[in-house]
mmCIF file of C-alpha atoms in Angstrom:
data_model
loop_
_atom_site.group_PDB
_atom_site.id
_atom_site.type_symbol
_atom_site.label_atom_id
_atom_site.label_comp_id
_atom_site.label_asym_id
_atom_site.label_seq_id
_atom_site.Cartn_x
_atom_site.Cartn_y
_atom_site.Cartn_z
ATOM 1 C CA MET Q 1 8.085 -3.867 -9.990
ATOM 2 C CA GLU Q 2 6.640 -0.550 -10.209
ATOM 3 C CA ALA Q 3 3.529 0.784 -11.918
ATOM 4 C CA ARG Q 4 2.975 3.375 -14.760
ATOM 5 C CA GLN Q 5 -0.368 5.273 -14.832
ATOM 6 C CA VAL Q 6 -2.580 5.145 -17.972
ATOM 7 C CA ASP Q 7 -6.258 6.152 -18.462
ATOM 8 C CA GLU Q 8 -7.904 3.008 -19.092
ATOM 9 C CA LEU Q 9 -7.763 -0.898 -18.614
ATOM 10 C CA PRO Q 10 -5.929 -2.482 -21.506
ATOM 11 C CA ARG Q 11 -8.154 -4.131 -24.136
ATOM 12 C CA ASP Q 12 -5.793 -6.932 -25.621
ATOM 13 C CA LYS Q 13 -5.671 -10.408 -24.026
ATOM 14 C CA GLY Q 14 -2.904 -11.575 -21.809
ATOM 15 C CA TRP Q 15 -3.381 -9.478 -18.907
ATOM 16 C CA GLN Q 16 -4.103 -10.306 -15.276
ATOM 17 C CA PHE Q 17 -6.056 -7.646 -13.260
ATOM 18 C CA GLU Q 18 -5.846 -7.035 -9.526
ATOM 19 C CA PRO Q 19 -7.515 -4.493 -7.084
ATOM 20 C CA LYS Q 20 -4.902 -1.759 -6.210
ATOM 21 C CA TRP Q 21 -5.279 -1.532 -2.427
ATOM 22 C CA ASP Q 22 -4.751 1.900 -0.455
ATOM 23 C CA GLY Q 23 -1.979 0.855 1.708
ATOM 24 C CA PHE Q 24 1.870 0.559 1.951
ATOM 25 C CA ARG Q 25 3.575 -1.748 -0.827
ATOM 26 C CA CYS Q 26 5.797 -4.319 0.724
ATOM 27 C CA LEU Q 27 8.090 -6.855 0.168
ATOM 28 C CA ALA Q 28 7.677 -9.537 3.127
ATOM 29 C CA SER Q 29 10.250 -12.182 3.401
ATOM 30 C CA ARG Q 30 11.045 -14.940 5.853
ATOM 31 C CA ASP Q 31 14.560 -16.736 6.064
ATOM 32 C CA GLY Q 32 14.248 -19.355 9.091
ATOM 33 C CA ALA Q 33 13.766 -17.027 12.116
ATOM 34 C CA LYS Q 34 14.252 -13.821 10.201
ATOM 35 C CA VAL Q 35 11.575 -11.822 9.049
ATOM 36 C CA GLU Q 36 11.576 -8.393 7.048
ATOM 37 C CA LEU Q 37 8.999 -5.937 5.695
ATOM 38 C CA MET Q 38 10.582 -3.820 3.126
ATOM 39 C CA GLY Q 39 9.107 -0.759 1.844
ATOM 40 C CA ARG Q 40 9.112 0.617 -1.692
ATOM 41 C CA SER Q 41 11.738 3.266 -0.437
ATOM 42 C CA GLY Q 42 14.020 0.562 0.480
ATOM 43 C CA LYS Q 43 13.521 1.094 4.285
ATOM 44 C CA SER Q 44 12.492 -1.637 6.690
ATOM 45 C CA LEU Q 45 8.985 -1.275 8.075
ATOM 46 C CA ALA Q 46 9.130 -4.180 10.514
ATOM 47 C CA ARG Q 47 9.385 -2.121 13.589
ATOM 48 C CA TYR Q 48 6.151 -0.490 12.716
ATOM 49 C CA PHE Q 49 3.929 -3.525 12.141
ATOM 50 C CA PRO Q 50 5.164 -6.034 14.907
ATOM 51 C CA GLU Q 51 1.923 -8.004 14.441
ATOM 52 C CA ILE Q 52 2.603 -8.861 10.849
ATOM 53 C CA VAL Q 53 6.211 -9.686 11.600
ATOM 54 C CA ALA Q 54 4.857 -12.213 14.304
ATOM 55 C CA ALA Q 55 2.173 -13.651 11.907
ATOM 56 C CA LEU Q 56 4.659 -14.471 9.329
ATOM 57 C CA ALA Q 57 7.252 -15.910 12.024
ATOM 58 C CA ARG Q 58 4.478 -18.176 12.915
ATOM 59 C CA LEU Q 59 3.651 -19.722 9.497
ATOM 60 C CA PRO Q 60 4.637 -23.329 8.692
ATOM 61 C CA VAL Q 61 6.862 -22.378 5.964
ATOM 62 C CA ARG Q 62 10.126 -20.781 6.797
ATOM 63 C CA HIS Q 63 11.615 -19.248 3.300
ATOM 64 C CA PHE Q 64 9.621 -17.033 1.275
ATOM 65 C CA THR Q 65 9.168 -13.762 -0.485
ATOM 66 C CA PHE Q 66 5.856 -12.060 -0.923
ATOM 67 C CA ASP Q 67 4.801 -8.887 -2.683
ATOM 68 C CA GLY Q 68 2.011 -7.282 -0.954
ATOM 69 C CA GLU Q 69 0.370 -4.210 0.499
ATOM 70 C CA LEU Q 70 0.110 -3.421 4.138
ATOM 71 C CA VAL Q 71 -3.489 -2.202 4.955
ATOM 72 C CA ILE Q 72 -5.370 -1.189 8.192
ATOM 73 C CA PRO Q 73 -9.135 -2.001 7.802
ATOM 74 C CA LEU Q 74 -11.387 0.113 9.715
ATOM 75 C CA GLY Q 75 -15.100 -0.972 9.458
ATOM 76 C CA LYS Q 76 -15.586 -1.489 5.638
ATOM 77 C CA VAL Q 77 -12.785 0.880 4.456
ATOM 78 C CA LEU Q 78 -9.155 1.072 4.721
ATOM 79 C CA SER Q 79 -7.511 3.661 6.589
ATOM 80 C CA PHE Q 80 -4.524 5.444 5.075
ATOM 81 C CA ASP Q 81 -4.232 7.660 8.225
ATOM 82 C CA ALA Q 82 -3.953 4.784 10.456
ATOM 83 C CA LEU Q 83 -1.110 3.520 8.313
ATOM 84 C CA GLN Q 84 0.670 6.700 8.792
ATOM 85 C CA MET Q 85 0.017 6.902 12.522
ATOM 86 C CA ARG Q 86 2.294 3.778 12.746
ATOM 87 C CA LEU Q 87 5.294 5.664 11.395
ATOM 88 C CA HIS Q 88 6.223 6.820 14.919
ATOM 89 C CA PRO Q 89 9.595 6.648 17.128
ATOM 90 C CA ALA Q 90 7.785 5.271 20.158
ATOM 91 C CA ALA Q 91 7.645 1.381 20.449
ATOM 92 C CA SER Q 92 4.991 1.622 23.034
ATOM 93 C CA ARG Q 93 2.741 3.674 20.862
ATOM 94 C CA ILE Q 94 3.178 1.382 17.773
ATOM 95 C CA ALA Q 95 2.650 -1.822 20.178
ATOM 96 C CA ARG Q 96 -0.769 0.050 21.327
ATOM 97 C CA LEU Q 97 -1.835 0.782 17.842
ATOM 98 C CA ALA Q 98 -0.994 -2.923 16.638
ATOM 99 C CA ALA Q 99 -3.471 -4.059 19.165
ATOM 100 C CA GLU Q 100 -6.087 -1.458 18.622
ATOM 101 C CA THR Q 101 -6.004 -1.296 14.729
ATOM 102 C CA PRO Q 102 -4.319 -4.475 13.709
ATOM 103 C CA ALA Q 103 -2.973 -4.531 10.069
ATOM 104 C CA LEU Q 104 -3.079 -7.000 7.258
ATOM 105 C CA LEU Q 105 -0.867 -7.905 4.568
ATOM 106 C CA ILE Q 106 -2.612 -8.546 1.219
ATOM 107 C CA VAL Q 107 -0.325 -10.801 -0.730
ATOM 108 C CA PHE Q 108 -0.550 -10.284 -4.758
ATOM 109 C CA ASP Q 109 2.776 -12.003 -5.896
ATOM 110 C CA ALA Q 110 5.417 -14.521 -4.974
ATOM 111 C CA LEU Q 111 9.151 -13.908 -5.443
ATOM 112 C CA ARG Q 112 10.232 -17.073 -3.625
ATOM 113 C CA THR Q 113 8.500 -20.177 -2.148
ATOM 114 C CA PRO Q 114 9.971 -22.955 -0.233
ATOM 115 C CA ASP Q 115 10.310 -24.503 -3.838
ATOM 116 C CA GLY Q 116 12.674 -22.051 -4.833
ATOM 117 C CA ASP Q 117 13.129 -18.461 -6.714
ATOM 118 C CA LEU Q 118 10.292 -17.531 -9.087
ATOM 119 C CA THR Q 119 11.387 -14.071 -10.192
ATOM 120 C CA GLU Q 120 12.449 -15.463 -13.672
ATOM 121 C CA ARG Q 121 8.898 -17.272 -13.993
ATOM 122 C CA PRO Q 122 6.090 -15.762 -15.952
ATOM 123 C CA LEU Q 123 3.328 -14.303 -13.769
ATOM 124 C CA ILE Q 124 0.698 -16.884 -14.621
ATOM 125 C CA GLU Q 125 3.234 -19.493 -13.007
ATOM 126 C CA ARG Q 126 3.897 -17.250 -9.900
ATOM 127 C CA ARG Q 127 0.290 -16.988 -9.406
ATOM 128 C CA ALA Q 128 -0.399 -20.497 -9.520
ATOM 129 C CA ALA Q 129 2.607 -21.289 -7.070
ATOM 130 C CA LEU Q 130 1.203 -18.531 -4.853
ATOM 131 C CA GLU Q 131 -2.222 -19.890 -4.555
ATOM 132 C CA LYS Q 132 -0.765 -23.477 -4.011
ATOM 133 C CA LEU Q 133 1.225 -22.144 -1.019
ATOM 134 C CA PHE Q 134 -1.967 -20.165 0.303
ATOM 135 C CA VAL Q 135 -3.609 -23.580 0.438
ATOM 136 C CA ARG Q 136 -0.878 -25.022 2.650
ATOM 137 C CA LEU Q 137 -0.766 -22.241 4.671
ATOM 138 C CA GLY Q 138 -4.449 -22.432 5.556
ATOM 139 C CA GLU Q 139 -5.930 -19.995 7.977
ATOM 140 C CA ALA Q 140 -3.110 -17.220 8.418
ATOM 141 C CA PRO Q 141 -4.065 -14.330 10.627
ATOM 142 C CA HIS Q 142 -3.220 -10.957 9.223
ATOM 143 C CA LEU Q 143 -2.433 -12.461 5.924
ATOM 144 C CA ARG Q 144 -4.710 -12.250 2.842
ATOM 145 C CA LEU Q 145 -4.680 -13.295 -0.895
ATOM 146 C CA SER Q 146 -5.487 -10.795 -3.317
ATOM 147 C CA PRO Q 147 -8.271 -11.608 -5.526
ATOM 148 C CA VAL Q 148 -7.345 -11.617 -9.400
ATOM 149 C CA THR Q 149 -9.049 -11.895 -12.858
ATOM 150 C CA THR Q 150 -8.270 -12.000 -16.319
ATOM 151 C CA ARG Q 151 -11.693 -10.701 -17.546
ATOM 152 C CA ARG Q 152 -11.557 -6.919 -18.283
ATOM 153 C CA ALA Q 153 -15.357 -6.636 -17.469
ATOM 154 C CA GLU Q 154 -14.680 -7.682 -13.809
ATOM 155 C CA ALA Q 155 -11.854 -5.389 -13.616
ATOM 156 C CA ALA Q 156 -13.970 -2.627 -14.750
ATOM 157 C CA ARG Q 157 -16.398 -3.270 -11.883
ATOM 158 C CA TRP Q 158 -13.611 -3.113 -9.388
ATOM 159 C CA LEU Q 159 -12.601 0.114 -10.972
ATOM 160 C CA ALA Q 160 -15.980 1.439 -10.847
ATOM 161 C CA ARG Q 161 -15.947 0.761 -7.232
ATOM 162 C CA ALA Q 162 -12.581 2.511 -6.410
ATOM 163 C CA GLY Q 163 -12.238 5.718 -4.332
ATOM 164 C CA GLY Q 164 -14.501 4.586 -1.833
ATOM 165 C CA GLY Q 165 -12.098 4.003 0.893
ATOM 166 C CA ALA Q 166 -10.784 0.404 0.270
ATOM 167 C CA LEU Q 167 -9.692 0.069 -3.492
ATOM 168 C CA ASP Q 168 -7.450 2.888 -4.914
ATOM 169 C CA GLY Q 169 -7.881 1.524 -8.524
ATOM 170 C CA VAL Q 170 -6.763 -1.477 -10.724
ATOM 171 C CA VAL Q 171 -3.515 -2.901 -11.669
ATOM 172 C CA ALA Q 172 -2.761 -4.935 -14.767
ATOM 173 C CA LYS Q 173 0.004 -6.984 -15.316
ATOM 174 C CA ARG Q 174 1.090 -9.144 -18.263
ATOM 175 C CA LEU Q 175 0.755 -12.890 -17.713
ATOM 176 C CA ASP Q 176 3.744 -14.004 -19.630
ATOM 177 C CA GLU Q 177 6.051 -11.845 -17.820
ATOM 178 C CA PRO Q 178 8.786 -12.472 -15.337
ATOM 179 C CA TYR Q 179 9.166 -10.260 -12.096
ATOM 180 C CA ARG Q 180 11.011 -7.172 -13.332
ATOM 181 C CA ALA Q 181 12.221 -5.738 -10.208
ATOM 182 C CA GLY Q 182 12.615 -1.954 -10.411
ATOM 183 C CA GLU Q 183 11.199 -1.545 -13.722
ATOM 184 C CA ARG Q 184 7.845 0.041 -14.414
ATOM 185 C CA ALA Q 185 6.286 -3.142 -15.942
ATOM 186 C CA MET Q 186 2.671 -2.734 -14.526
ATOM 187 C CA LEU Q 187 -0.287 -0.613 -15.442
ATOM 188 C CA LYS Q 188 -2.281 1.280 -12.891
ATOM 189 C CA ILE Q 189 -5.547 2.580 -13.544
ATOM 190 C CA LYS Q 190 -7.390 5.103 -11.111
ATOM 191 C CA CYS Q 191 -10.664 6.261 -10.883
ATOM 192 C CA LEU Q 192 -9.710 10.089 -10.570
ATOM 193 C CA ARG Q 193 -11.610 12.649 -8.552
ATOM 194 C CA THR Q 194 -10.663 16.242 -8.215
ATOM 195 C CA ALA Q 195 -11.167 18.724 -5.503
ATOM 196 C CA ASP Q 196 -9.953 22.333 -4.643
ATOM 197 C CA CYS Q 197 -8.790 21.509 -1.013
ATOM 198 C CA VAL Q 198 -7.642 23.746 1.835
ATOM 199 C CA VAL Q 199 -4.115 22.972 3.387
ATOM 200 C CA GLY Q 200 -4.964 22.604 7.193
ATOM 201 C CA GLY Q 201 -1.836 21.126 8.455
ATOM 202 C CA PHE Q 202 1.474 19.179 7.462
ATOM 203 C CA ARG Q 203 3.324 16.294 8.872
ATOM 204 C CA TYR Q 204 7.219 16.023 9.079
ATOM 205 C CA ALA Q 205 8.808 13.214 7.113
ATOM 206 C CA THR Q 206 9.806 10.104 9.428
ATOM 207 C CA GLY Q 207 12.950 11.071 11.272
ATOM 208 C CA ALA Q 208 13.494 14.315 9.620
ATOM 209 C CA LYS Q 209 12.619 18.092 10.428
ATOM 210 C CA GLU Q 210 11.287 18.534 6.850
ATOM 211 C CA VAL Q 211 7.766 18.133 5.659
ATOM 212 C CA GLY Q 212 6.689 14.964 4.509
ATOM 213 C CA SER Q 213 3.027 15.603 3.699
ATOM 214 C CA LEU Q 214 0.116 17.947 3.484
ATOM 215 C CA LEU Q 215 -2.886 17.600 5.229
ATOM 216 C CA LEU Q 216 -5.866 18.560 3.056
ATOM 217 C CA GLY Q 217 -9.336 19.679 4.182
ATOM 218 C CA LEU Q 218 -12.729 20.625 2.907
ATOM 219 C CA TYR Q 219 -15.274 23.010 4.751
ATOM 220 C CA ASP Q 220 -18.509 21.511 5.307
ATOM 221 C CA ASP Q 221 -22.003 22.980 5.337
ATOM 222 C CA GLN Q 222 -21.563 24.457 8.737
ATOM 223 C CA GLY Q 223 -18.191 26.194 7.726
ATOM 224 C CA LEU Q 224 -16.053 23.557 9.784
ATOM 225 C CA LEU Q 225 -12.723 22.387 8.052
ATOM 226 C CA ASP Q 226 -12.905 18.755 7.670
ATOM 227 C CA HIS Q 227 -9.789 16.503 7.076
ATOM 228 C CA VAL Q 228 -10.198 14.535 3.770
ATOM 229 C CA GLY Q 229 -6.768 13.280 2.628
ATOM 230 C CA PHE Q 230 -3.294 14.061 2.150
ATOM 231 C CA THR Q 231 -0.416 14.713 -0.534
ATOM 232 C CA SER Q 232 2.991 13.585 -0.240
ATOM 233 C CA ALA Q 233 4.341 14.118 -3.900
ATOM 234 C CA ILE Q 234 6.789 16.500 -2.715
ATOM 235 C CA SER Q 235 10.237 16.387 -4.408
ATOM 236 C CA ASP Q 236 13.381 16.555 -2.313
ATOM 237 C CA ALA Q 237 14.419 19.797 -3.795
ATOM 238 C CA GLU Q 238 11.271 21.468 -2.525
ATOM 239 C CA ARG Q 239 11.093 20.221 0.878
ATOM 240 C CA PRO Q 240 13.473 22.732 2.577
ATOM 241 C CA ALA Q 241 11.627 25.817 1.201
ATOM 242 C CA LEU Q 242 8.359 24.421 1.690
ATOM 243 C CA THR Q 243 9.178 23.665 5.326
ATOM 244 C CA ARG Q 244 10.408 27.056 6.013
ATOM 245 C CA LYS Q 245 7.238 28.500 4.684
ATOM 246 C CA LEU Q 246 4.927 26.178 6.670
ATOM 247 C CA ASP Q 247 6.961 26.611 9.734
ATOM 248 C CA LYS Q 248 6.032 30.495 9.437
ATOM 249 C CA LEU Q 249 2.346 29.563 9.256
ATOM 250 C CA ARG Q 250 2.184 27.132 12.257
ATOM 251 C CA GLY Q 251 -0.341 28.048 14.595
ATOM 252 C CA GLY Q 252 -4.344 28.748 14.385
ATOM 253 C CA PRO Q 253 -7.257 26.396 14.382
ATOM 254 C CA GLY Q 254 -6.245 24.210 11.792
ATOM 255 C CA PHE Q 255 -8.917 21.453 11.264
ATOM 256 C CA THR Q 256 -12.163 22.580 13.174
ATOM 257 C CA GLY Q 257 -14.262 19.853 12.154
ATOM 258 C CA ASP Q 258 -12.933 16.130 11.535
ATOM 259 C CA ALA Q 259 -9.259 16.113 12.272
ATOM 260 C CA PRO Q 260 -6.633 13.822 11.380
ATOM 261 C CA GLY Q 261 -4.970 11.434 13.880
ATOM 262 C CA GLY Q 262 -1.400 11.547 14.882
ATOM 263 C CA PRO Q 263 1.067 14.562 15.525
ATOM 264 C CA SER Q 264 1.127 17.203 12.782
#
């Protein structure tokens, strides 16, 4: 299921609210010995998160599909930069990062459990089945159950905390609806903050020589350029021309204060 952005939390009844985590959306599945992590793009993320694959392979249940978010906690925040650093061709680097900055899979929906397929069941039943399964799993390293609420006031408190490095907003889902794969059946509400940023660098898309994301910066009081985030909302049609333009601008000091990790 996908989400469409709206300006405020819905006010009518019949909604489940969840934190919107700052990570990689992921369908995690296991069929016997086979474990897969599928990204929203339809590409496998399994090789980039070996610690999650191993954790799912050790669970006492052998057949399931979870909808969740891959995140990497660093202190009290979730680091999207650390996630991006995993998207690297070298297995040795991925293994090192998995040991140094292990990821978590935060699960918020179940499409399938050992009891069968749940996609046609309403969310209220899927959530009950997911909570029951997590009780059975017990202590599961690298796996967390996302909190939920049906109270708008609590969701509003989550939204007020968004943007501080862990929560990216709030997601609202109808309790009476089945799992609608590929449809924009959820609502996402974000606490928006705007800033005029400097493009201090860029990263190539994984496995390609076209730009994948722009690295954004702000100058501090000493005049140093600190990395503050990125944008990857670049259409396929724009990538070739933008890549040619950026390639001509390569060189120079880039980020002179806090710099992003990984090659750029």
